[in-house]
């Protein structure tokens, strides 16, 4: 797994948690504290993640993950050609595979309607 912590809050915890509890072999990018975000802008959008995408494309990685500065969000880069997967899409996939009938899913205000549609499909009350 390739992990870009963006020099933010998760620079130490995410690699450790993923390797210790998730059993992942983790290659880190931008994994030192830097509140000025000099390596890349904090927002984990595709334009800011060229190094992560390139690393995943270089081969040998099942997944790429990038956090925003305070690590309350993450986005993914897939193993097939390093395709960027935005936050709404990845959240919809996670909800589809984890939510059960009756579960309540809490999301940020900025989340798209796709999550509500997925919640309806799995029988949850939605957002």
PDB file of C-alpha atoms in Angstrom:
ATOM      1  CA  UNK A   1       0.000   0.000   0.000  1.00  0.00           C
ATOM      2  CA  UNK A   2       1.173   3.512  -0.775  1.00  0.00           C
ATOM      3  CA  UNK A   3       0.061   6.135   1.757  1.00  0.00           C
ATOM      4  CA  UNK A   4       0.302   9.915   1.372  1.00  0.00           C
ATOM      5  CA  UNK A   5      -0.368  11.558   4.723  1.00  0.00           C
ATOM      6  CA  UNK A   6       0.148  15.000   3.204  1.00  0.00           C
ATOM      7  CA  UNK A   7       2.478  16.066   6.028  1.00  0.00           C
ATOM      8  CA  UNK A   8      -0.604  16.355   8.177  1.00  0.00           C
ATOM      9  CA  UNK A   9      -1.994  15.048  11.446  1.00  0.00           C
ATOM     10  CA  UNK A  10      -1.816  11.360  10.504  1.00  0.00           C
ATOM     11  CA  UNK A  11       1.852  11.352   9.479  1.00  0.00           C
ATOM     12  CA  UNK A  12       2.706   8.959  12.319  1.00  0.00           C
ATOM     13  CA  UNK A  13      -0.529   7.222  13.270  1.00  0.00           C
ATOM     14  CA  UNK A  14      -1.866   6.084   9.889  1.00  0.00           C
ATOM     15  CA  UNK A  15       1.235   4.158   8.785  1.00  0.00           C
ATOM     16  CA  UNK A  16       1.511   2.547  12.201  1.00  0.00           C
ATOM     17  CA  UNK A  17      -2.164   1.579  12.436  1.00  0.00           C
ATOM     18  CA  UNK A  18      -2.229   0.185   8.907  1.00  0.00           C
ATOM     19  CA  UNK A  19       0.869  -1.918   9.427  1.00  0.00           C
ATOM     20  CA  UNK A  20       0.292  -2.989  13.029  1.00  0.00           C
ATOM     21  CA  UNK A  21      -3.444  -3.701  12.956  1.00  0.00           C
ATOM     22  CA  UNK A  22      -4.146  -4.021   9.269  1.00  0.00           C
ATOM     23  CA  UNK A  23      -1.100  -6.104   8.437  1.00  0.00           C
ATOM     24  CA  UNK A  24      -0.286  -3.858   5.484  1.00  0.00           C
ATOM     25  CA  UNK A  25       3.146  -3.238   4.089  1.00  0.00           C
ATOM     26  CA  UNK A  26       3.106   0.554   3.853  1.00  0.00           C
ATOM     27  CA  UNK A  27       5.207   2.879   1.721  1.00  0.00           C
ATOM     28  CA  UNK A  28       4.701   6.446   2.921  1.00  0.00           C
ATOM     29  CA  UNK A  29       4.844   9.729   1.052  1.00  0.00           C
ATOM     30  CA  UNK A  30       4.847  13.150   2.701  1.00  0.00           C
ATOM     31  CA  UNK A  31       4.988  11.505   6.099  1.00  0.00           C
ATOM     32  CA  UNK A  32       6.577  14.093   8.329  1.00  0.00           C
ATOM     33  CA  UNK A  33       4.856  16.905  10.236  1.00  0.00           C
ATOM     34  CA  UNK A  34       4.664  20.136   8.263  1.00  0.00           C
ATOM     35  CA  UNK A  35       1.801  22.476   9.076  1.00  0.00           C
ATOM     36  CA  UNK A  36       2.714  24.610   6.064  1.00  0.00           C
ATOM     37  CA  UNK A  37       2.068  21.694   3.682  1.00  0.00           C
ATOM     38  CA  UNK A  38       5.130  22.420   1.566  1.00  0.00           C
ATOM     39  CA  UNK A  39       5.156  18.982  -0.151  1.00  0.00           C
ATOM     40  CA  UNK A  40       1.611  19.214  -1.502  1.00  0.00           C
ATOM     41  CA  UNK A  41      -1.531  21.202  -0.734  1.00  0.00           C
ATOM     42  CA  UNK A  42      -3.610  19.712   2.088  1.00  0.00           C
ATOM     43  CA  UNK A  43      -6.721  19.041   0.006  1.00  0.00           C
ATOM     44  CA  UNK A  44      -6.577  15.438  -1.305  1.00  0.00           C
ATOM     45  CA  UNK A  45      -7.823  16.098  -4.829  1.00  0.00           C
ATOM     46  CA  UNK A  46      -6.441  14.402  -7.913  1.00  0.00           C
ATOM     47  CA  UNK A  47      -4.386  17.416  -9.004  1.00  0.00           C
ATOM     48  CA  UNK A  48      -2.540  17.402  -5.660  1.00  0.00           C
ATOM     49  CA  UNK A  49      -1.789  13.669  -5.644  1.00  0.00           C
ATOM     50  CA  UNK A  50       0.428  13.228  -8.691  1.00  0.00           C
ATOM     51  CA  UNK A  51       3.243  11.656  -6.625  1.00  0.00           C
ATOM     52  CA  UNK A  52       0.880   9.097  -5.066  1.00  0.00           C
ATOM     53  CA  UNK A  53      -0.702   8.243  -8.413  1.00  0.00           C
ATOM     54  CA  UNK A  54       2.731   7.843  -9.979  1.00  0.00           C
ATOM     55  CA  UNK A  55       3.901   5.639  -7.098  1.00  0.00           C
ATOM     56  CA  UNK A  56       0.877   3.333  -7.385  1.00  0.00           C
ATOM     57  CA  UNK A  57       1.289   3.169 -11.171  1.00  0.00           C
ATOM     58  CA  UNK A  58       4.937   2.187 -10.743  1.00  0.00           C
ATOM     59  CA  UNK A  59       3.691  -1.207  -9.637  1.00  0.00           C
ATOM     60  CA  UNK A  60       3.610  -3.479  -6.664  1.00  0.00           C
ATOM     61  CA  UNK A  61       0.881  -1.586  -4.810  1.00  0.00           C
ATOM     62  CA  UNK A  62      -2.633  -2.855  -4.167  1.00  0.00           C
ATOM     63  CA  UNK A  63      -3.919   0.542  -3.150  1.00  0.00           C
ATOM     64  CA  UNK A  64      -3.032   4.178  -2.697  1.00  0.00           C
ATOM     65  CA  UNK A  65      -4.519   6.240   0.143  1.00  0.00           C
ATOM     66  CA  UNK A  66      -4.240   9.979   0.779  1.00  0.00           C
ATOM     67  CA  UNK A  67      -5.399  12.030   3.752  1.00  0.00           C
ATOM     68  CA  UNK A  68      -6.249  15.674   4.042  1.00  0.00           C
ATOM     69  CA  UNK A  69      -4.326  17.778   6.569  1.00  0.00           C
ATOM     70  CA  UNK A  70      -6.338  16.922   9.669  1.00  0.00           C
ATOM     71  CA  UNK A  71      -6.928  13.314   8.524  1.00  0.00           C
ATOM     72  CA  UNK A  72     -10.690  13.367   8.789  1.00  0.00           C
ATOM     73  CA  UNK A  73     -10.983  12.442   5.111  1.00  0.00           C
ATOM     74  CA  UNK A  74      -9.196  10.120   2.764  1.00  0.00           C
ATOM     75  CA  UNK A  75      -9.326   9.315  -0.912  1.00  0.00           C
ATOM     76  CA  UNK A  76      -8.064   6.311  -2.809  1.00  0.00           C
ATOM     77  CA  UNK A  77      -6.058   5.454  -5.881  1.00  0.00           C
ATOM     78  CA  UNK A  78      -6.843   2.031  -7.337  1.00  0.00           C
ATOM     79  CA  UNK A  79      -4.331  -0.637  -8.247  1.00  0.00           C
ATOM     80  CA  UNK A  80      -5.393  -0.763 -11.906  1.00  0.00           C
ATOM     81  CA  UNK A  81      -3.530   2.101 -13.462  1.00  0.00           C
ATOM     82  CA  UNK A  82      -3.569   4.391 -10.467  1.00  0.00           C
ATOM     83  CA  UNK A  83      -7.061   5.773 -11.071  1.00  0.00           C
ATOM     84  CA  UNK A  84      -8.151   8.421  -8.563  1.00  0.00           C
ATOM     85  CA  UNK A  85     -11.372   7.592  -6.658  1.00  0.00           C
ATOM     86  CA  UNK A  86     -12.981  10.680  -5.125  1.00  0.00           C
ATOM     87  CA  UNK A  87     -14.297  10.783  -1.564  1.00  0.00           C
ATOM     88  CA  UNK A  88     -18.014  10.580  -2.380  1.00  0.00           C
ATOM     89  CA  UNK A  89     -17.511   7.554  -4.573  1.00  0.00           C
ATOM     90  CA  UNK A  90     -15.326   5.721  -2.077  1.00  0.00           C
ATOM     91  CA  UNK A  91     -17.729   6.535   0.773  1.00  0.00           C
ATOM     92  CA  UNK A  92     -20.621   5.168  -1.293  1.00  0.00           C
ATOM     93  CA  UNK A  93     -18.681   1.932  -1.856  1.00  0.00           C
ATOM     94  CA  UNK A  94     -17.847   1.602   1.831  1.00  0.00           C
ATOM     95  CA  UNK A  95     -21.462   2.263   2.880  1.00  0.00           C
ATOM     96  CA  UNK A  96     -22.740  -0.246   0.311  1.00  0.00           C
ATOM     97  CA  UNK A  97     -20.536  -2.974   1.774  1.00  0.00           C
ATOM     98  CA  UNK A  98     -20.841  -2.197   5.492  1.00  0.00           C
ATOM     99  CA  UNK A  99     -24.240  -0.615   6.222  1.00  0.00           C
ATOM    100  CA  UNK A 100     -27.108  -2.882   7.183  1.00  0.00           C
ATOM    101  CA  UNK A 101     -30.854  -2.440   7.414  1.00  0.00           C
ATOM    102  CA  UNK A 102     -31.637   0.205  10.028  1.00  0.00           C
ATOM    103  CA  UNK A 103     -28.140   1.701  10.215  1.00  0.00           C
ATOM    104  CA  UNK A 104     -27.809   5.473  10.257  1.00  0.00           C
ATOM    105  CA  UNK A 105     -24.975   6.914   8.171  1.00  0.00           C
ATOM    106  CA  UNK A 106     -23.641  10.297   9.237  1.00  0.00           C
ATOM    107  CA  UNK A 107     -21.756  12.306   6.618  1.00  0.00           C
ATOM    108  CA  UNK A 108     -20.400  15.802   6.073  1.00  0.00           C
ATOM    109  CA  UNK A 109     -22.771  18.383   4.616  1.00  0.00           C
ATOM    110  CA  UNK A 110     -20.755  18.397   1.396  1.00  0.00           C
ATOM    111  CA  UNK A 111     -21.494  14.719   0.664  1.00  0.00           C
ATOM    112  CA  UNK A 112     -23.346  13.993  -2.561  1.00  0.00           C
ATOM    113  CA  UNK A 113     -26.813  12.451  -2.868  1.00  0.00           C
ATOM    114  CA  UNK A 114     -25.174   9.157  -3.886  1.00  0.00           C
ATOM    115  CA  UNK A 115     -24.812   8.206  -0.217  1.00  0.00           C
ATOM    116  CA  UNK A 116     -28.518   8.651   0.434  1.00  0.00           C
ATOM    117  CA  UNK A 117     -29.284   6.484  -2.599  1.00  0.00           C
ATOM    118  CA  UNK A 118     -26.959   3.745  -1.329  1.00  0.00           C
ATOM    119  CA  UNK A 119     -28.541   3.941   2.127  1.00  0.00           C
ATOM    120  CA  UNK A 120     -31.965   3.420   0.564  1.00  0.00           C
ATOM    121  CA  UNK A 121     -30.665   0.381  -1.316  1.00  0.00           C
ATOM    122  CA  UNK A 122     -29.388  -1.282   1.875  1.00  0.00           C
ATOM    123  CA  UNK A 123     -32.465  -0.395   3.909  1.00  0.00           C
ATOM    124  CA  UNK A 124     -31.020   2.324   6.111  1.00  0.00           C
ATOM    125  CA  UNK A 125     -32.778   5.557   6.973  1.00  0.00           C
ATOM    126  CA  UNK A 126     -30.074   7.517   5.192  1.00  0.00           C
ATOM    127  CA  UNK A 127     -28.257  10.615   6.268  1.00  0.00           C
TER     128      UNK A 127
END
